[in-house]
XYZ file of C-alpha atoms in Angstrom:
733
model
C 7.887 -32.603 14.753
C 10.049 -32.882 17.831
C 10.416 -29.675 19.740
C 12.706 -29.640 22.779
C 12.168 -27.034 25.384
C 14.992 -26.344 27.794
C 13.876 -24.319 30.784
C 16.732 -22.936 32.822
C 16.067 -20.714 35.776
C 19.143 -18.515 35.971
C 19.689 -16.568 39.135
C 23.474 -16.759 39.259
C 26.199 -18.833 37.653
C 24.734 -19.296 34.141
C 28.010 -19.992 32.416
C 29.092 -22.526 35.029
C 26.228 -24.869 34.080
C 24.960 -25.030 37.651
C 22.014 -23.424 39.381
C 22.671 -21.496 42.539
C 19.792 -20.643 44.734
C 20.719 -17.995 47.217
C 18.590 -17.558 50.247
C 19.649 -14.598 52.292
C 18.690 -14.338 55.933
C 19.274 -11.570 58.370
C 22.187 -13.338 59.980
C 23.532 -15.972 57.547
C 23.779 -16.722 53.864
C 23.492 -20.335 52.638
C 24.429 -21.426 49.128
C 23.213 -24.684 47.555
C 24.466 -26.155 44.237
C 21.861 -27.903 42.077
C 21.983 -29.683 38.712
C 20.471 -27.988 35.663
C 16.917 -29.072 34.914
C 15.992 -30.063 31.338
C 12.404 -30.629 30.270
C 11.771 -32.414 26.973
C 8.413 -32.278 25.232
C 7.304 -33.608 21.852
C 4.973 -31.327 19.938
C 2.648 -32.568 17.213
C 3.902 -31.804 13.721
C 0.406 -30.750 12.636
C -1.596 -27.816 13.855
C -5.358 -27.406 13.517
C -6.662 -24.270 11.884
C -6.852 -21.479 14.445
C -9.038 -18.392 14.419
C -7.948 -14.812 14.909
C -8.533 -13.154 18.258
C -11.544 -10.876 18.698
C -9.110 -7.981 18.401
C -6.202 -8.612 16.048
C -3.577 -5.994 15.173
C -6.041 -3.152 14.859
C -8.799 -5.201 13.197
C -12.077 -6.049 14.925
C -12.610 -9.748 14.218
C -15.332 -10.737 16.702
C -18.328 -12.134 14.807
C -16.412 -12.701 11.547
C -15.223 -15.972 10.028
C -11.437 -16.198 10.133
C -8.755 -18.853 9.776
C -5.040 -18.982 10.547
C -2.773 -21.505 8.831
C 0.608 -22.268 10.373
C 2.750 -22.989 7.309
C 5.446 -24.929 9.182
C 2.841 -27.234 10.707
C 0.917 -27.824 7.477
C 1.653 -30.982 5.448
C 2.189 -29.437 2.043
C 4.601 -29.058 -0.831
C 5.698 -25.557 0.140
C 8.267 -24.985 -2.611
C 5.663 -25.660 -5.341
C 3.015 -23.499 -3.615
C 0.602 -26.416 -3.766
C -2.442 -24.430 -2.708
C -4.849 -27.347 -2.338
C -2.456 -28.766 0.278
C -1.692 -25.473 2.011
C -5.401 -24.545 2.121
C -6.595 -28.092 2.757
C -8.297 -27.139 6.043
C -10.095 -24.098 4.583
C -13.618 -25.200 3.591
C -14.716 -23.960 0.191
C -11.278 -22.855 -0.999
C -11.336 -23.073 -4.816
C -7.891 -23.405 -6.385
C -7.248 -22.465 -10.001
C -4.125 -24.103 -11.473
C -3.097 -22.264 -14.619
C 0.359 -20.825 -14.205
C 2.723 -23.688 -13.569
C 3.482 -24.997 -10.100
C 5.334 -22.675 -7.783
C 4.538 -19.456 -9.615
C 1.190 -18.131 -8.571
C -1.538 -18.545 -5.962
C -4.979 -18.418 -7.564
C -7.601 -18.700 -4.840
C -11.252 -17.854 -4.401
C -13.967 -18.413 -1.825
C -17.738 -18.678 -2.026
C -18.091 -18.807 -5.804
C -15.938 -15.812 -6.728
C -13.276 -15.494 -9.436
C -9.985 -17.251 -8.565
C -7.896 -15.537 -11.268
C -4.756 -14.372 -9.427
C -6.879 -14.147 -6.235
C -8.252 -10.836 -7.483
C -11.496 -10.958 -5.510
C -9.389 -11.018 -2.330
C -7.679 -8.129 -0.568
C -4.161 -9.630 -0.586
C -1.553 -8.384 1.866
C 1.856 -9.137 3.334
C 2.329 -8.057 6.936
C -0.698 -5.811 6.432
C 0.763 -4.179 3.286
C -1.501 -4.209 0.212
C -0.205 -6.449 -2.613
C -2.929 -6.156 -5.283
C -1.172 -4.671 -8.304
C -3.894 -2.085 -8.927
C -6.947 -2.403 -6.699
C -9.157 -0.574 -9.210
C -7.612 -1.295 -12.597
C -6.072 -4.765 -12.314
C -6.616 -6.161 -8.792
C -4.625 -9.337 -9.449
C -1.873 -10.179 -6.990
C 1.200 -10.558 -9.205
C 3.465 -10.288 -6.161
C 3.741 -13.787 -4.657
C 6.143 -14.302 -1.746
C 7.789 -17.738 -1.481
C 5.956 -19.828 1.118
C 9.320 -20.767 2.642
C 9.391 -17.195 3.957
C 5.883 -17.264 5.460
C 5.174 -18.096 9.083
C 1.388 -18.124 8.835
C -1.447 -17.225 6.495
C -4.395 -15.257 7.872
C -7.750 -15.367 6.096
C -10.735 -13.190 6.987
C -14.039 -13.673 5.159
C -15.949 -10.919 3.394
C -18.104 -9.648 6.279
C -15.049 -7.895 7.756
C -14.284 -5.982 4.578
C -15.570 -2.591 5.741
C -12.329 -2.233 7.717
C -9.802 -2.831 4.944
C -11.518 -2.517 1.551
C -14.996 -3.588 0.577
C -14.085 -6.626 -1.549
C -16.404 -9.620 -1.797
C -13.770 -12.275 -1.141
C -12.243 -11.085 2.115
C -8.621 -10.530 3.121
C -5.642 -12.854 2.695
C -2.594 -11.796 4.716
C 0.831 -13.436 4.447
C 2.798 -13.002 7.680
C 6.554 -13.155 7.130
C 8.721 -15.171 9.482
C 10.276 -13.178 12.293
C 13.952 -13.648 13.066
C 15.356 -15.166 16.234
C 15.569 -12.086 18.476
C 17.736 -13.852 21.064
C 20.797 -13.426 18.863
C 22.318 -10.773 16.650
C 22.505 -13.062 13.604
C 20.531 -16.207 12.841
C 20.540 -18.234 9.629
C 17.947 -20.386 7.867
C 18.418 -22.496 4.755
C 15.813 -24.490 2.845
C 16.694 -26.648 -0.131
C 14.077 -28.499 -2.210
C 14.582 -31.044 -4.985
C 11.571 -32.279 -6.898
C 10.129 -33.881 -9.987
C 10.212 -32.142 -13.363
C 13.649 -30.671 -12.682
C 12.572 -28.592 -9.702
C 15.235 -26.946 -7.553
C 14.383 -24.321 -4.942
C 16.821 -22.531 -2.628
C 15.830 -20.233 0.232
C 18.346 -18.463 2.482
C 17.508 -16.048 5.266
C 19.492 -14.004 7.793
C 18.067 -12.058 10.695
C 18.339 -11.153 14.341
C 18.259 -8.345 16.847
C 20.934 -5.947 18.025
C 19.832 -3.470 20.645
C 16.703 -1.720 19.420
C 17.118 -2.927 15.820
C 15.458 -6.104 14.539
C 16.377 -7.046 10.982
C 15.794 -9.740 8.381
C 16.737 -10.449 4.750
C 16.103 -13.398 2.456
C 16.822 -14.570 -1.068
C 14.819 -17.210 -2.924
C 15.578 -18.905 -6.243
C 13.581 -21.612 -8.010
C 13.850 -23.378 -11.361
C 11.611 -26.029 -12.896
C 11.202 -27.623 -16.303
C 7.485 -28.078 -15.598
C 5.130 -31.032 -15.764
C 4.154 -30.212 -19.337
C 6.486 -29.842 -22.288
C 7.716 -26.291 -22.941
C 6.635 -25.187 -19.429
C 9.840 -24.093 -17.751
C 9.971 -21.559 -14.917
C 12.695 -19.336 -13.511
C 11.682 -17.382 -10.416
C 13.306 -15.394 -7.652
C 12.363 -13.224 -4.696
C 14.225 -10.923 -2.336
C 13.095 -9.222 0.842
C 14.483 -7.013 3.603
C 12.899 -5.592 6.739
C 14.203 -3.488 9.618
C 12.268 -2.571 12.746
C 13.478 0.064 15.183
C 11.976 -0.064 18.676
C 12.075 3.469 20.042
C 10.195 2.323 23.134
C 7.812 -0.518 24.064
C 5.007 1.685 22.693
C 6.614 2.979 19.495
C 7.901 0.876 16.569
C 8.935 1.869 13.060
C 9.400 -0.728 10.303
C 10.720 -0.425 6.774
C 10.371 -3.350 4.375
C 10.954 -3.935 0.703
C 10.325 -7.065 -1.322
C 10.586 -8.234 -4.885
C 8.772 -11.088 -6.634
C 9.443 -12.096 -10.231
C 9.317 -15.111 -12.486
C 9.591 -15.999 -16.156
C 7.169 -18.723 -17.214
C 7.191 -20.426 -20.593
C 3.547 -21.108 -21.405
C 2.952 -24.504 -23.052
C -0.345 -23.358 -24.575
C -3.940 -24.537 -24.278
C -5.196 -27.992 -25.288
C -8.469 -29.284 -26.640
C -10.263 -32.005 -24.682
C -9.117 -34.614 -27.180
C -5.491 -33.484 -26.984
C -5.514 -33.429 -23.187
C -7.047 -36.895 -22.967
C -4.445 -38.272 -25.385
C -1.431 -36.656 -23.691
C -1.903 -33.974 -21.004
C 1.831 -33.215 -21.021
C 2.011 -32.105 -24.654
C 2.415 -28.460 -25.643
C 0.796 -26.429 -28.412
C 3.135 -23.467 -27.959
C 6.890 -23.189 -27.551
C 7.350 -19.417 -28.026
C 4.954 -18.000 -25.422
C 6.328 -16.313 -22.300
C 4.909 -14.432 -19.351
C 6.756 -12.490 -16.661
C 5.648 -10.231 -13.799
C 8.337 -8.288 -11.923
C 6.964 -6.483 -8.873
C 8.550 -4.452 -6.071
C 6.635 -3.534 -2.909
C 8.100 -1.074 -0.395
C 6.365 -0.024 2.814
C 6.809 2.084 5.927
C 4.840 1.004 9.024
C 4.472 3.010 12.230
C 2.916 1.470 15.355
C 2.339 3.837 18.244
C 0.502 3.429 21.507
C 0.207 6.967 22.892
C -1.767 5.785 25.904
C -2.954 2.580 27.571
C -6.261 2.656 25.682
C -5.234 3.921 22.252
C -3.248 2.386 19.412
C -2.348 4.076 16.103
C -1.091 2.269 13.024
C 0.019 3.908 9.784
C 1.141 2.017 6.673
C 2.366 3.817 3.577
C 3.297 1.586 0.637
C 4.387 1.783 -2.977
C 4.010 -0.999 -5.549
C 5.881 -0.688 -8.817
C 6.639 -3.124 -11.583
C 5.433 -4.688 -14.784
C 3.533 -7.625 -16.192
C 4.950 -8.532 -19.612
C 4.188 -11.217 -22.133
C 5.066 -12.205 -25.698
C 2.749 -14.798 -27.235
C 1.373 -16.365 -30.346
C -2.256 -16.133 -29.258
C -4.984 -18.544 -30.247
C -6.943 -21.603 -29.214
C -5.532 -25.124 -29.309
C -6.722 -25.716 -32.870
C -4.656 -22.778 -34.135
C -1.164 -24.262 -34.516
C 2.009 -22.243 -34.159
C 4.096 -23.663 -36.992
C 6.756 -22.561 -39.456
C 5.586 -20.888 -42.635
C 6.673 -23.178 -45.495
C 7.251 -20.280 -47.862
C 9.284 -18.031 -45.547
C 10.749 -20.650 -43.230
C 9.883 -18.497 -40.213
C 7.257 -18.399 -37.522
C 4.436 -15.875 -37.456
C 5.050 -12.680 -35.459
C 4.005 -12.733 -31.827
C 2.021 -10.220 -29.769
C 3.721 -8.159 -27.064
C 1.745 -6.830 -24.071
C 3.221 -4.812 -21.200
C 1.422 -3.425 -18.150
C 3.282 -0.938 -15.950
C 2.070 -0.591 -12.355
C 2.455 2.454 -10.148
C 0.266 2.008 -7.070
C 0.472 4.109 -3.910
C -1.468 3.466 -0.719
C -1.538 5.187 2.649
C -3.648 3.718 5.456
C -4.206 5.108 8.949
C -5.973 3.093 11.666
C -6.856 4.213 15.198
C -8.012 1.803 17.866
C -9.477 3.052 21.123
C -10.667 1.076 24.152
C -13.340 2.534 26.373
C -15.711 1.441 29.106
C -19.457 1.582 28.645
C -21.859 0.385 31.341
C -18.944 -1.245 33.109
C -17.942 -3.326 30.066
C -14.888 -2.923 27.854
C -15.626 -1.947 24.213
C -13.413 -0.983 21.273
C -13.753 1.612 18.517
C -11.740 1.252 15.302
C -11.626 4.052 12.750
C -9.364 5.243 9.997
C -8.865 6.189 6.406
C -7.119 5.091 3.232
C -5.862 7.102 0.275
C -4.945 5.439 -3.010
C -3.401 6.826 -6.173
C -2.801 4.326 -8.988
C -1.623 4.743 -12.567
C -1.875 1.579 -14.641
C -0.203 2.057 -18.018
C -1.383 -0.645 -20.406
C 0.349 -1.226 -23.741
C -1.045 -4.071 -25.837
C -1.150 -5.515 -29.362
C 2.474 -4.699 -30.042
C 4.021 -6.306 -33.128
C 6.577 -8.705 -31.665
C 9.333 -10.755 -33.192
C 9.007 -14.095 -34.940
C 11.707 -15.555 -32.692
C 11.543 -18.328 -30.121
C 12.976 -16.698 -26.979
C 11.608 -14.202 -24.470
C 11.879 -11.019 -26.525
C 9.739 -7.924 -25.919
C 11.211 -6.007 -28.846
C 8.702 -4.438 -31.234
C 9.446 -4.967 -34.909
C 7.099 -2.087 -35.747
C 6.803 1.054 -33.591
C 3.606 1.798 -31.709
C 0.955 -0.132 -29.834
C -2.516 -1.210 -30.801
C -3.630 -0.024 -27.355
C -1.778 2.553 -25.280
C -3.892 3.446 -22.242
C -3.580 4.982 -18.796
C -6.061 3.963 -16.107
C -5.677 6.437 -13.253
C -7.515 6.226 -9.948
C -7.783 8.620 -7.018
C -9.738 7.181 -4.104
C -10.257 8.155 -0.484
C -12.018 5.915 2.003
C -13.045 6.296 5.640
C -14.305 3.579 7.947
C -15.497 3.183 11.522
C -16.524 0.047 13.390
C -17.516 -0.231 17.016
C -17.089 -3.493 18.911
C -19.759 -3.043 21.566
C -19.755 -5.493 24.454
C -23.422 -5.711 25.380
C -22.881 -8.374 28.054
C -19.886 -10.442 29.082
C -20.892 -12.970 26.419
C -22.477 -10.828 23.675
C -20.614 -8.547 21.247
C -22.220 -6.471 18.485
C -20.084 -4.647 15.913
C -21.831 -2.137 13.627
C -19.657 -0.504 10.975
C -19.656 1.913 8.073
C -17.345 2.623 5.141
C -17.393 5.680 2.885
C -15.514 5.672 -0.413
C -15.113 8.607 -2.751
C -13.023 8.547 -5.895
C -12.866 8.228 -9.639
C -11.038 6.276 -12.299
C -10.192 7.829 -15.671
C -9.214 5.910 -18.793
C -7.246 7.933 -21.323
C -5.083 7.019 -24.307
C -5.363 5.595 -27.788
C -6.732 2.492 -29.451
C -5.939 1.918 -33.123
C -9.001 2.220 -35.398
C -11.025 4.074 -32.753
C -11.619 7.823 -32.771
C -9.999 9.658 -29.836
C -13.384 10.747 -28.499
C -14.316 7.071 -28.030
C -11.610 6.522 -25.432
C -12.284 8.821 -22.471
C -14.150 6.852 -19.794
C -14.742 8.086 -16.244
C -15.970 5.644 -13.599
C -16.971 7.035 -10.197
C -16.424 5.050 -6.999
C -18.777 6.667 -4.505
C -20.279 4.470 -1.842
C -21.634 4.471 1.646
C -21.507 0.869 2.826
C -22.730 -0.566 6.089
C -22.646 -3.789 8.021
C -23.053 -5.406 11.402
C -21.696 -8.566 12.979
C -22.274 -10.266 16.281
C -20.800 -12.938 18.508
C -22.248 -14.797 21.474
C -20.305 -17.126 23.739
C -21.943 -20.334 24.919
C -19.452 -21.137 27.641
C -15.710 -20.744 27.253
C -15.172 -22.819 24.118
C -18.278 -22.355 21.934
C -19.251 -19.263 19.937
C -22.179 -18.270 17.777
C -21.284 -15.693 15.131
C -22.901 -13.965 12.206
C -23.197 -10.763 10.259
C -23.979 -8.989 7.031
C -21.830 -6.461 5.202
C -22.152 -4.623 1.911
C -19.373 -5.019 -0.649
C -18.381 -3.963 -4.145
C -15.914 -4.819 -6.886
C -14.523 -2.041 -9.089
C -14.775 -2.136 -12.862
C -11.351 -3.335 -14.009
C -9.566 -2.127 -17.108
C -9.745 -5.386 -19.051
C -13.543 -5.411 -18.844
C -14.147 -2.110 -20.616
C -11.575 -1.887 -23.411
C -13.413 -1.851 -26.777
C -12.039 -4.709 -28.859
C -13.110 -3.191 -32.185
C -15.033 -0.337 -33.755
C -18.385 -2.039 -33.080
C -17.875 -2.162 -29.312
C -18.809 0.704 -27.025
C -18.529 1.281 -23.297
C -21.669 2.157 -21.384
C -21.213 5.740 -20.115
C -23.200 4.729 -17.026
C -21.101 1.647 -16.301
C -20.890 1.092 -12.546
C -18.991 -1.084 -10.114
C -20.488 -4.415 -9.098
C -22.246 -4.233 -5.745
C -23.844 -6.611 -3.277
C -23.321 -8.066 0.171
C -21.888 -10.913 2.233
C -23.951 -12.591 4.936
C -23.029 -15.476 7.227
C -24.222 -17.312 10.332
C -22.225 -19.972 12.111
C -21.083 -21.841 15.184
C -17.570 -22.835 16.169
C -16.150 -24.485 19.235
C -13.955 -27.026 20.954
C -15.092 -29.997 22.999
C -13.592 -32.727 25.215
C -10.511 -30.801 26.269
C -10.015 -29.575 22.696
C -9.962 -33.089 21.242
C -12.750 -32.026 18.868
C -12.826 -28.778 16.895
C -15.758 -27.804 14.734
C -16.814 -24.812 12.671
C -20.047 -24.732 10.653
C -21.072 -21.617 8.700
C -23.945 -20.851 6.338
C -23.364 -17.976 3.909
C -24.841 -15.936 1.085
C -22.998 -13.756 -1.445
C -25.229 -11.401 -3.431
C -23.308 -10.134 -6.487
C -25.190 -7.485 -8.496
C -24.305 -5.622 -11.690
C -21.923 -8.183 -13.128
C -20.146 -6.892 -16.234
C -20.372 -8.302 -19.746
C -21.349 -7.514 -23.358
C -24.835 -7.059 -24.802
C -26.045 -6.593 -28.386
C -27.778 -3.255 -28.931
C -29.208 -1.129 -31.748
C -28.808 2.603 -32.161
C -31.499 5.032 -33.342
C -30.683 4.254 -36.973
C -31.117 0.526 -36.389
C -27.394 -0.234 -36.621
C -26.024 -3.081 -34.465
C -23.339 -2.424 -31.866
C -21.990 -4.203 -28.794
C -22.160 -2.566 -25.384
C -19.840 -3.245 -22.434
C -22.252 -2.836 -19.559
C -23.687 -4.306 -16.349
C -25.489 -7.454 -17.471
C -27.167 -8.962 -14.398
C -27.105 -10.280 -10.836
C -26.071 -13.553 -9.208
C -26.366 -15.162 -5.797
C -24.279 -17.898 -4.206
C -25.441 -19.696 -1.074
C -23.862 -22.540 0.812
C -22.448 -24.055 3.955
C -18.856 -24.575 5.108
C -17.759 -27.251 7.582
C -14.364 -27.684 9.222
C -13.887 -30.399 11.814
C -10.754 -31.944 13.307
C -10.665 -34.783 15.835
C -7.697 -35.855 17.922
C -7.887 -39.663 17.925
C -4.747 -39.971 20.011
C -2.970 -37.325 22.048
C 0.070 -38.394 24.030
C 3.286 -36.600 24.999
C 5.202 -38.422 22.266
C 2.493 -39.330 19.741
C -0.654 -37.983 18.124
C -3.205 -39.083 15.523
C -5.852 -36.785 14.080
C -8.257 -36.610 11.170
C -9.985 -33.630 9.587
C -12.492 -32.618 6.977
C -12.970 -29.253 5.279
C -16.119 -29.570 3.191
C -18.293 -26.955 1.505
C -21.564 -27.082 -0.403
C -22.346 -24.170 -2.721
C -25.104 -23.232 -5.115
C -24.494 -20.222 -7.326
C -27.210 -18.966 -9.699
C -27.771 -16.019 -12.023
C -30.916 -14.245 -10.869
C -31.217 -12.309 -14.130
C -29.129 -10.977 -16.981
C -28.355 -11.255 -20.661
C -25.058 -11.947 -22.375
C -23.986 -11.757 -26.012
C -22.675 -15.050 -27.425
C -21.593 -14.671 -31.015
C -24.525 -12.867 -32.573
C -27.066 -14.251 -30.098
C -28.373 -12.624 -26.930
C -28.690 -15.343 -24.271
C -30.806 -15.125 -21.123
C -28.761 -16.112 -18.057
C -31.624 -16.403 -15.578
C -31.303 -19.632 -13.582
C -27.878 -20.576 -14.948
C -25.145 -21.704 -12.579
C -22.290 -19.316 -11.792
C -19.103 -20.479 -13.504
C -16.252 -22.019 -11.458
C -18.585 -22.673 -8.515
C -18.426 -26.385 -7.631
C -21.449 -27.750 -5.802
C -19.138 -29.748 -3.501
C -15.559 -29.193 -2.395
C -14.197 -31.609 0.178
C -10.671 -32.043 1.488
C -9.962 -34.684 4.117
C -6.888 -35.944 5.864
C -5.391 -38.384 8.348
C -2.316 -37.181 10.247
C 0.017 -38.960 12.655
C 3.232 -38.091 14.460
C 5.553 -39.981 16.794
C 8.436 -38.179 18.384
C 10.329 -36.616 15.491
C 8.497 -38.488 12.732
C 5.240 -37.480 11.072
C 3.071 -38.386 8.126
C -0.234 -37.504 6.526
C -2.476 -38.509 3.656
C -4.989 -36.113 2.091
C -7.927 -36.690 -0.214
C -9.367 -33.782 -2.227
C -12.595 -33.798 -4.194
C -13.964 -30.972 -6.360
C -17.302 -31.375 -8.138
C -17.832 -30.495 -11.777
C -18.261 -26.854 -12.753
C -19.349 -24.864 -15.770
C -16.724 -22.885 -17.635
C -19.036 -20.099 -18.822
C -22.241 -18.322 -17.765
C -24.062 -19.993 -20.684
C -23.508 -23.367 -18.947
C -22.241 -25.124 -22.054
C -22.220 -28.894 -21.439
C -20.620 -30.533 -24.474
C -17.047 -29.332 -25.071
C -16.398 -27.606 -28.362
C -13.586 -28.607 -30.690
C -10.941 -26.262 -29.239
C -11.802 -26.802 -25.578
C -12.833 -23.244 -24.809
C -16.313 -24.248 -23.621
C -17.839 -27.188 -21.826
C -18.021 -28.822 -18.438
C -14.958 -28.863 -16.195
C -15.208 -32.461 -14.911
C -15.110 -33.387 -11.246
C -11.803 -34.701 -9.951
C -10.397 -36.415 -6.863
C -6.730 -36.347 -5.843
C -4.578 -38.036 -3.194
C -1.525 -36.369 -1.645
C 1.035 -37.907 0.722
C 3.417 -36.172 3.107
C 6.128 -37.390 5.503
C 8.591 -35.488 7.660
C 11.267 -35.881 10.300
C 12.868 -33.575 12.852
C 16.433 -34.828 12.681
C 17.687 -32.465 15.393
C 16.754 -29.175 16.962
C 18.213 -27.394 13.925
C 17.569 -29.820 11.048
C 14.315 -31.123 9.574
C 13.368 -33.006 6.417
C 10.015 -33.240 4.647
C 8.863 -35.052 1.531
C 5.644 -34.876 -0.480
C 4.024 -36.949 -3.194
C 1.424 -34.837 -4.976
C -1.340 -36.422 -7.071
C -0.338 -39.864 -5.838
C -2.469 -41.761 -8.385
C -1.298 -39.582 -11.301
C -4.868 -38.472 -12.033
C -5.512 -36.323 -15.118
C -7.572 -33.256 -14.258
C -7.965 -29.572 -14.921
C -9.547 -26.826 -12.836
C -10.878 -24.231 -15.305
C -11.200 -23.324 -18.981
C -9.769 -19.809 -19.204
C -11.346 -17.579 -21.822
C -8.301 -15.366 -22.449
C -5.025 -15.634 -20.489
C -3.029 -17.872 -20.494
C -4.843 -19.134 -23.596
C -8.386 -20.307 -24.289
C -8.833 -24.038 -23.705
C -7.811 -26.819 -21.331
C -4.804 -26.420 -19.012
C -4.079 -29.770 -17.322
C -3.026 -29.867 -13.684
C 0.272 -31.457 -12.702
C 0.567 -35.236 -12.616
C 2.316 -37.202 -9.898
C 5.309 -35.363 -8.505
C 7.758 -35.913 -5.646
C 9.617 -33.264 -3.676
C 12.099 -33.478 -0.795
C 13.024 -30.463 1.356
C 15.823 -29.955 3.857
C 15.610 -27.141 6.416
C 18.464 -25.935 8.614
C 18.001 -23.210 11.228
C 20.975 -22.042 13.304
């Protein structure tokens, strides 16, 4: 990408286009006219993955694995949220493609669950986006990537500071407006295969002490598969008032919504014959989420910084579906001439979070150290209504043809957490950061389930933890660092895991959250004047008290099924990121990279009910944990032109904890085969204000799929998108 820098030293006479240097002496004044000086420099269109600073916006990062992705300088299909391209330089990033391109980001790290990124603490500008961190931690709010300047990723060992989740934190940082003008405008327009059209328009600027920004995003697509259309939109507004250089107040509000027509699951045979075919034409899914936040940043003194974020998430996740595996057809009844009724499910979210962080610098033994401390209060009320009797129509209709719901539940959580972490500088090169997190709260499930007695419903789950961790960092010279640490983590019991499906199922009254720890040890650095970048990390994720169903007998010898903690798992592996500059010149650059991870996830113990059989899980591989994930690329730029080619490989995985090998008839079980994909990207900076980029995804039109979901969006095979082309135009004025 060409980037022209014009450096003008203005002492007097700016508007005249000349430079006047005035040298005043005691007796005379001489004036000399000079021509304006213009300096032109060509910047590479591609940026290596950066790491966060040791101290980043109130978070202590030293000793933790972190990555920063510059979205503008990443060769990717941004409008379609092609996550394997956006996250290509993140080793071990597992991408789950289930929801149609452009709708959802489903990401996991280190063998965790990728479903709607719900093992990650997902944020936007530091504001929590998980719909209900304790009841339904999925991130239904998905900002358009056209609006994002960079993506920050912090691995799990830092989680004591923001929420003790196994996966780490994913933070979307919204673009900031051009503060040199009162009003600036940006337009992005994308045309692509499968009827894709995306429009993004943004206004923003600064006037006095007020900085402001608004955007609107619209996207439509007919989808790669039949009956897979999408209509999405997003709006956002933010205002920041600068009272003084040390005091800022921001208010932001954003909306994310889409309506996706689900084409239904396929069996392996159906997918092999035609991956674009649909088994459903009347299934729809739509989340509609608003997030509003107030952020106060205050620096009362030179050594202290206070940050307070109070946010409110409200919205719904609604669906109307004819539910069933691929071998259960949705066809007209010959006698009635109508379709079968569909099922309506609606979740209502009401999540409130208030977080206070205090950062204080102090000197100990002549060395500068930092203490971070704070607290978080959460109140959430997830109202789940399921098994509603829907219409027999073909459009998106949430009307109930019979009053009442099969399940009508509230899942309410009160939780208070406190944390403290101290970044101690032991020597000029050695930093140790011990930390602690205390959580105290409870979740209550109340409501009704048809065919179950009212006394079967009340469930109370305590969240009471004292978690600890420590990380360290040692500098070997200016450009090389050793880092490592260990930190305890937990994952709350979510609502969907404990709802009794029938009268034979019961919930363990002693059900507890999953607990464990993250540990990592690595080296990262830059060599040969930053021509070579390398990061190598070994990790372990211990995940205890996983939740499932076991067959039990009561005192009378009667069989029942118990929702309970079933066993423990452990995932170990290594992550490598390396990027080499093969050519670095003022007007040209060539680089290559690899982001490769090896993982081995195993169940250490546990039993799970399969049909009527209790199966021992000991030694089985953890599902959706590929042994190898490798993404590699070659990138080149010359003046305003750039291009890249990427190769992605993901090894085979198991779809279930039982490690079923041979697929069954409806595709709900079996191996998820390995796959390898090629992606191509080209771009041009036409002028300082105009740029064009084009992508060819899945260049060889390879058939593949990433997971066999057990429930949503339908049990079976969901093929990934075939070859697709997109072209984007960006104008910034």
